[in-house]
Amino acid sequence: MNEDEPVLELPDFDPKATRRSVRRGIVRTASLVLAVLVAVALVATLGSAVVQKRGDREQRMTDVLGTAFKIYNPAYSIVVQDCCQTTPLSMSFTVDAIERRAEGGFEGRAAGTYTITQDFFGRVGRLPLGNYANTRLSTSLANFGTTLDQKDQVRKVLARLPDGLNALAVVEFDKPLSLGELGAFPAACAARLVYERRPGATPITWDTTTWDRVLPGMRIDLPCDKSTAQDLEHFRRWVGMLRDHDEGNLRRFDLSLARLRKASADGLVYGYVDSMARIKDLRKLIEDPRVRTVHLADVTFDLDDPR
């Protein structure tokens, strides 16, 4: 180096300035990383939502899972809310449930609001209520086809109750009836029909509220025989939209394609649930030879009230 060239002098070390520079660097790096993470999260969330909601998956989710949940819980009046809420790994909708009681008596106990969730691959998670509900109506339906609630026992119970009380009752036929034969039982009109006998478990049931979709030509002002025929047609159309890949999810609802398809094809009614049955009418009905028995689930005073 030439002695005449100026020598560069290093500035004095400033700890405060150094710390400020380091902090600015950390803040810039953290901000950049955070921005990248937010962008990735947004892309993942929005992208996942687009993938999960593609086509008619939202409508089909409530059609299949919402309806299956109602069959899984015949002891509750269930309203399916709007679909769907998504996360990067799942899609879900909510349902409101109120326990069914005898009409004209105590209000049904609100079970609450529940979430039905399927993961990114369409598998349903753990379900509420169902076999764990243990309501009087679910117990009565599980007694369908068993040796419980025999006619002599039910006669004694009905004899102790006032004529004018309304009851929530499950009427079980000795042999399944076709829709034409069901016409002799006007009390079954607009009731929840039972399409199989499954002792010790919840059978398949259906009424006008089971499938939320309004179908072409659907009417609510039909006479009894045509109303029950319309309900069976809707049940068959719902079963017809099910696919083999639904089997895994249906089993979570204690259902199977084989049982649903058989009940749909046969169209035979094994009994019905009536929430407005009069005690005096049940006394007459239980004497009908076509009636195997009546399972009494509730009346218009509270059977659980200790007073």
C-alpha positions as CSV (number, residue, x, y, z in Angstrom):
1,M,0.0,0.0,0.0
2,N,1.2,3.5,-0.9
3,E,2.1,5.5,2.2
4,D,0.4,8.5,0.6
5,E,-3.0,6.8,0.3
6,P,-5.5,7.7,3.1
7,V,-6.2,5.1,5.6
8,L,-9.9,4.2,6.2
9,E,-10.8,4.6,9.8
10,L,-13.4,2.3,11.3
11,P,-16.1,4.1,13.2
12,D,-16.3,3.6,16.9
13,F,-18.5,0.6,17.9
14,D,-21.9,1.8,19.0
15,P,-23.8,-0.9,21.0
16,K,-27.1,1.0,20.8
17,A,-27.0,1.3,17.1
18,T,-26.0,-2.3,16.7
19,R,-29.0,-3.5,18.9
20,R,-31.4,-1.3,16.9
21,S,-30.1,-2.8,13.7
22,V,-30.4,-6.3,15.0
23,R,-34.0,-5.6,16.2
24,R,-35.0,-4.2,12.8
25,G,-33.6,-7.3,11.1
26,I,-35.5,-9.6,13.5
27,V,-38.7,-7.6,13.0
28,R,-38.4,-7.6,9.2
29,T,-37.6,-11.4,9.2
30,A,-40.5,-12.2,11.5
31,S,-42.9,-10.0,9.5
32,L,-41.9,-11.7,6.3
33,V,-42.3,-15.2,7.9
34,L,-45.7,-14.2,9.4
35,A,-46.9,-12.8,6.0
36,V,-45.8,-16.1,4.3
37,L,-47.6,-18.2,7.0
38,V,-50.8,-16.1,6.7
39,A,-50.7,-16.4,2.9
40,V,-50.2,-20.2,3.1
41,A,-53.0,-20.5,5.7
42,L,-55.4,-18.5,3.5
43,V,-54.5,-20.5,0.4
44,A,-54.9,-23.8,2.3
45,T,-58.2,-22.7,3.9
46,L,-59.7,-21.2,0.7
47,G,-58.3,-24.0,-1.4
48,S,-59.6,-26.7,0.9
49,A,-63.0,-25.0,1.0
50,V,-63.2,-25.0,-2.8
51,V,-62.1,-28.6,-3.0
52,Q,-64.5,-29.8,-0.3
53,K,-67.5,-27.8,-1.6
54,R,-66.9,-28.6,-5.3
55,G,-70.0,-29.6,-7.3
56,D,-73.0,-30.5,-5.1
57,R,-71.0,-31.8,-2.1
58,E,-72.7,-29.3,0.3
59,Q,-76.2,-30.3,-0.8
60,R,-75.3,-34.0,-0.8
61,M,-73.7,-33.7,2.7
62,T,-77.0,-32.5,4.2
63,D,-79.1,-34.8,2.0
64,V,-77.2,-37.9,3.1
65,L,-75.8,-37.2,6.6
66,G,-78.6,-34.9,7.8
67,T,-81.3,-37.4,6.8
68,A,-79.3,-40.3,8.2
69,F,-79.0,-38.4,11.5
70,K,-82.8,-38.1,11.6
71,I,-83.3,-41.8,11.0
72,Y,-80.6,-42.4,13.7
73,N,-82.6,-40.3,16.2
74,P,-86.3,-41.0,15.8
75,A,-86.9,-39.8,19.3
76,Y,-86.0,-36.2,18.4
77,S,-87.4,-33.6,16.2
78,I,-84.4,-32.4,14.3
79,V,-83.8,-29.3,12.2
80,V,-80.7,-29.3,9.9
81,Q,-79.1,-25.9,9.7
82,D,-77.4,-24.3,6.7
83,C,-74.3,-26.1,5.4
84,C,-71.4,-25.8,5.5
85,Q,-68.5,-24.6,7.7
86,T,-65.1,-25.6,6.5
87,T,-61.6,-25.9,7.9
88,P,-58.5,-27.1,5.9
89,L,-59.3,-30.6,7.1
90,S,-63.0,-30.9,7.5
91,M,-66.5,-29.7,6.6
92,S,-69.5,-29.6,9.0
93,F,-73.0,-28.4,9.6
94,T,-75.2,-28.1,12.8
95,V,-78.5,-29.5,13.8
96,D,-81.0,-28.5,16.5
97,A,-82.7,-31.4,18.4
98,I,-85.8,-31.4,20.6
99,E,-87.1,-34.6,22.3
100,R,-90.4,-35.8,21.0
101,R,-93.2,-35.8,23.5
102,A,-96.9,-36.5,23.5
103,E,-98.7,-33.5,21.8
104,G,-100.5,-31.2,24.0
105,G,-98.5,-31.9,27.1
106,F,-95.1,-30.9,28.3
107,E,-92.7,-29.2,25.9
108,G,-90.1,-31.5,24.5
109,R,-86.7,-31.3,26.2
110,A,-84.2,-29.4,24.1
111,A,-81.2,-31.7,23.6
112,G,-79.2,-28.8,22.1
113,T,-77.3,-27.9,19.0
114,Y,-74.9,-30.4,17.6
115,T,-72.2,-30.4,14.9
116,I,-72.0,-33.2,12.3
117,T,-68.4,-33.2,10.8
118,Q,-66.8,-35.1,8.0
119,D,-63.1,-35.0,7.4
120,F,-61.3,-33.9,4.1
121,F,-61.8,-37.5,2.8
122,G,-65.5,-37.5,3.6
123,R,-65.4,-39.7,6.7
124,V,-67.9,-38.8,9.5
125,G,-66.6,-38.3,13.0
126,R,-68.2,-39.3,16.3
127,L,-71.9,-38.6,16.4
128,P,-74.0,-37.3,19.3
129,L,-77.3,-38.8,20.6
130,G,-78.4,-41.9,18.7
131,N,-77.9,-45.1,20.7
132,Y,-76.7,-43.0,23.7
133,A,-79.9,-40.9,23.9
134,N,-81.8,-43.5,26.0
135,T,-85.2,-41.7,25.7
136,R,-88.6,-43.3,26.3
137,L,-89.3,-43.3,22.6
138,S,-86.0,-44.8,21.6
139,T,-86.5,-47.5,24.2
140,S,-90.0,-48.2,22.9
141,L,-88.7,-48.6,19.4
142,A,-85.9,-50.9,20.6
143,N,-88.7,-53.0,22.3
144,F,-90.2,-53.5,18.8
145,G,-90.4,-57.2,18.2
146,T,-89.4,-58.3,21.7
147,T,-91.4,-60.0,24.4
148,L,-91.6,-56.7,26.4
149,D,-94.8,-54.6,26.5
150,Q,-97.1,-57.5,26.0
151,K,-100.8,-56.8,25.5
152,D,-101.9,-57.8,29.0
153,Q,-99.4,-55.5,30.5
154,V,-100.2,-52.6,28.3
155,R,-104.0,-53.1,28.9
156,K,-103.4,-52.7,32.7
157,V,-101.4,-49.4,32.1
158,L,-104.1,-48.0,29.8
159,A,-106.8,-48.9,32.2
160,R,-105.3,-46.7,34.9
161,L,-105.0,-43.6,32.6
162,P,-107.8,-41.0,32.0
163,D,-109.6,-41.4,28.6
164,G,-108.8,-37.8,27.5
165,L,-105.0,-37.9,27.7
166,N,-102.9,-37.8,24.6
167,A,-100.0,-40.3,24.3
168,L,-96.8,-40.8,22.4
169,A,-97.2,-44.4,21.4
170,V,-95.5,-46.9,19.1
171,V,-98.2,-49.1,17.5
172,E,-96.6,-52.5,16.4
173,F,-98.4,-54.6,13.9
174,D,-98.5,-58.4,14.2
175,K,-97.5,-58.7,10.5
176,P,-96.2,-55.9,8.3
177,L,-98.8,-54.1,6.2
178,S,-98.7,-52.8,2.7
179,L,-99.7,-49.1,2.1
180,G,-103.1,-50.3,1.0
181,E,-103.6,-52.3,4.2
182,L,-102.4,-49.4,6.2
183,G,-105.4,-47.4,5.0
184,A,-107.5,-49.2,7.6
185,F,-105.5,-47.4,10.3
186,P,-106.3,-43.6,9.8
187,A,-104.3,-42.9,13.0
188,A,-101.1,-43.7,11.0
189,C,-101.7,-40.8,8.7
190,A,-98.9,-38.3,8.9
191,A,-97.2,-40.4,11.6
192,R,-93.7,-41.7,11.6
193,L,-93.8,-45.1,9.9
194,V,-91.6,-48.0,10.9
195,Y,-90.1,-49.9,8.0
196,E,-88.4,-52.8,9.7
197,R,-88.6,-54.9,12.9
198,R,-85.2,-54.9,14.6
199,P,-85.5,-56.2,18.2
200,G,-83.2,-54.5,20.7
201,A,-82.1,-51.8,18.3
202,T,-83.4,-48.7,16.5
203,P,-85.4,-49.6,13.3
204,I,-85.7,-47.5,10.2
205,T,-88.4,-44.9,10.5
206,W,-89.6,-42.1,8.2
207,D,-92.0,-39.2,8.1
208,T,-92.6,-36.1,6.0
209,T,-89.9,-34.2,8.0
210,T,-87.1,-36.7,7.5
211,W,-85.7,-35.4,4.2
212,D,-85.5,-31.6,4.1
213,R,-85.3,-31.3,0.4
214,V,-88.6,-30.1,-1.3
215,L,-89.1,-32.5,-4.2
216,P,-91.0,-31.7,-7.4
217,G,-94.7,-32.4,-7.0
218,M,-94.4,-32.6,-3.2
219,R,-97.7,-31.7,-1.5
220,I,-98.8,-31.3,2.1
221,D,-102.6,-31.3,1.6
222,L,-103.0,-34.9,0.5
223,P,-105.5,-37.4,2.0
224,C,-104.1,-40.0,4.3
225,D,-103.4,-42.8,1.8
226,K,-101.8,-40.5,-0.7
227,S,-99.7,-38.8,2.0
228,T,-98.2,-42.1,3.2
229,A,-97.6,-43.1,-0.4
230,Q,-95.8,-39.8,-1.1
231,D,-93.6,-40.4,2.1
232,L,-92.7,-43.9,0.8
233,E,-91.8,-42.5,-2.6
234,H,-89.6,-39.8,-1.0
235,F,-87.9,-42.5,1.2
236,R,-87.2,-44.6,-2.0
237,R,-85.8,-41.6,-3.8
238,W,-83.5,-40.8,-0.9
239,V,-82.3,-44.4,-0.7
240,G,-81.9,-44.3,-4.5
241,M,-79.4,-41.4,-4.3
242,L,-77.1,-43.4,-1.9
243,R,-73.9,-44.9,-3.3
244,D,-71.7,-47.8,-2.3
245,H,-69.1,-45.4,-0.9
246,D,-71.7,-44.1,1.6
247,E,-71.7,-47.4,3.4
248,G,-68.9,-46.5,5.8
249,N,-70.6,-43.3,6.9
250,L,-74.1,-44.9,7.1
251,R,-72.7,-47.5,9.6
252,R,-71.8,-44.6,11.9
253,F,-75.5,-43.9,12.0
254,D,-76.3,-47.5,12.8
255,L,-77.6,-48.0,9.2
256,S,-76.5,-50.0,6.2
257,L,-77.2,-49.9,2.5
258,A,-78.5,-53.4,2.5
259,R,-81.2,-52.7,5.2
260,L,-82.2,-49.4,3.7
261,R,-82.5,-50.9,0.2
262,K,-84.5,-53.8,1.5
263,A,-86.9,-51.6,3.5
264,S,-87.3,-49.2,0.5
265,A,-87.9,-52.0,-2.0
266,D,-90.4,-53.9,0.3
267,G,-92.3,-50.8,1.3
268,L,-93.9,-52.7,4.2
269,V,-94.9,-50.9,7.4
270,Y,-94.2,-52.7,10.7
271,G,-95.8,-50.1,12.8
272,Y,-96.0,-46.4,13.4
273,V,-95.2,-43.7,16.0
274,D,-98.2,-41.5,16.9
275,S,-97.7,-38.4,19.1
276,M,-101.4,-37.6,19.4
277,A,-102.9,-41.0,20.3
278,R,-105.9,-40.7,22.7
279,I,-105.8,-43.2,25.6
280,K,-109.4,-44.2,24.9
281,D,-108.5,-44.9,21.3
282,L,-105.5,-47.0,22.2
283,R,-107.7,-49.2,24.4
284,K,-109.7,-50.1,21.3
285,L,-106.7,-50.3,19.0
286,I,-104.8,-52.8,21.2
287,E,-107.7,-55.2,20.8
288,D,-107.3,-55.3,17.0
289,P,-105.9,-58.7,16.0
290,R,-103.6,-57.0,13.5
291,V,-101.9,-55.1,16.4
292,R,-99.2,-57.1,18.1
293,T,-98.9,-54.5,21.0
294,V,-98.6,-50.9,21.8
295,H,-95.5,-49.4,23.3
296,L,-96.4,-46.4,25.4
297,A,-93.6,-43.8,25.5
298,D,-95.2,-40.7,27.0
299,V,-98.6,-39.2,28.0
300,T,-99.6,-35.6,28.6
301,F,-98.5,-35.6,32.2
302,D,-94.9,-36.0,33.0
303,L,-94.1,-39.7,33.8
304,D,-90.8,-38.6,35.2
305,D,-92.2,-36.1,37.7
306,P,-92.0,-37.7,41.2
307,R,-94.9,-35.6,42.6
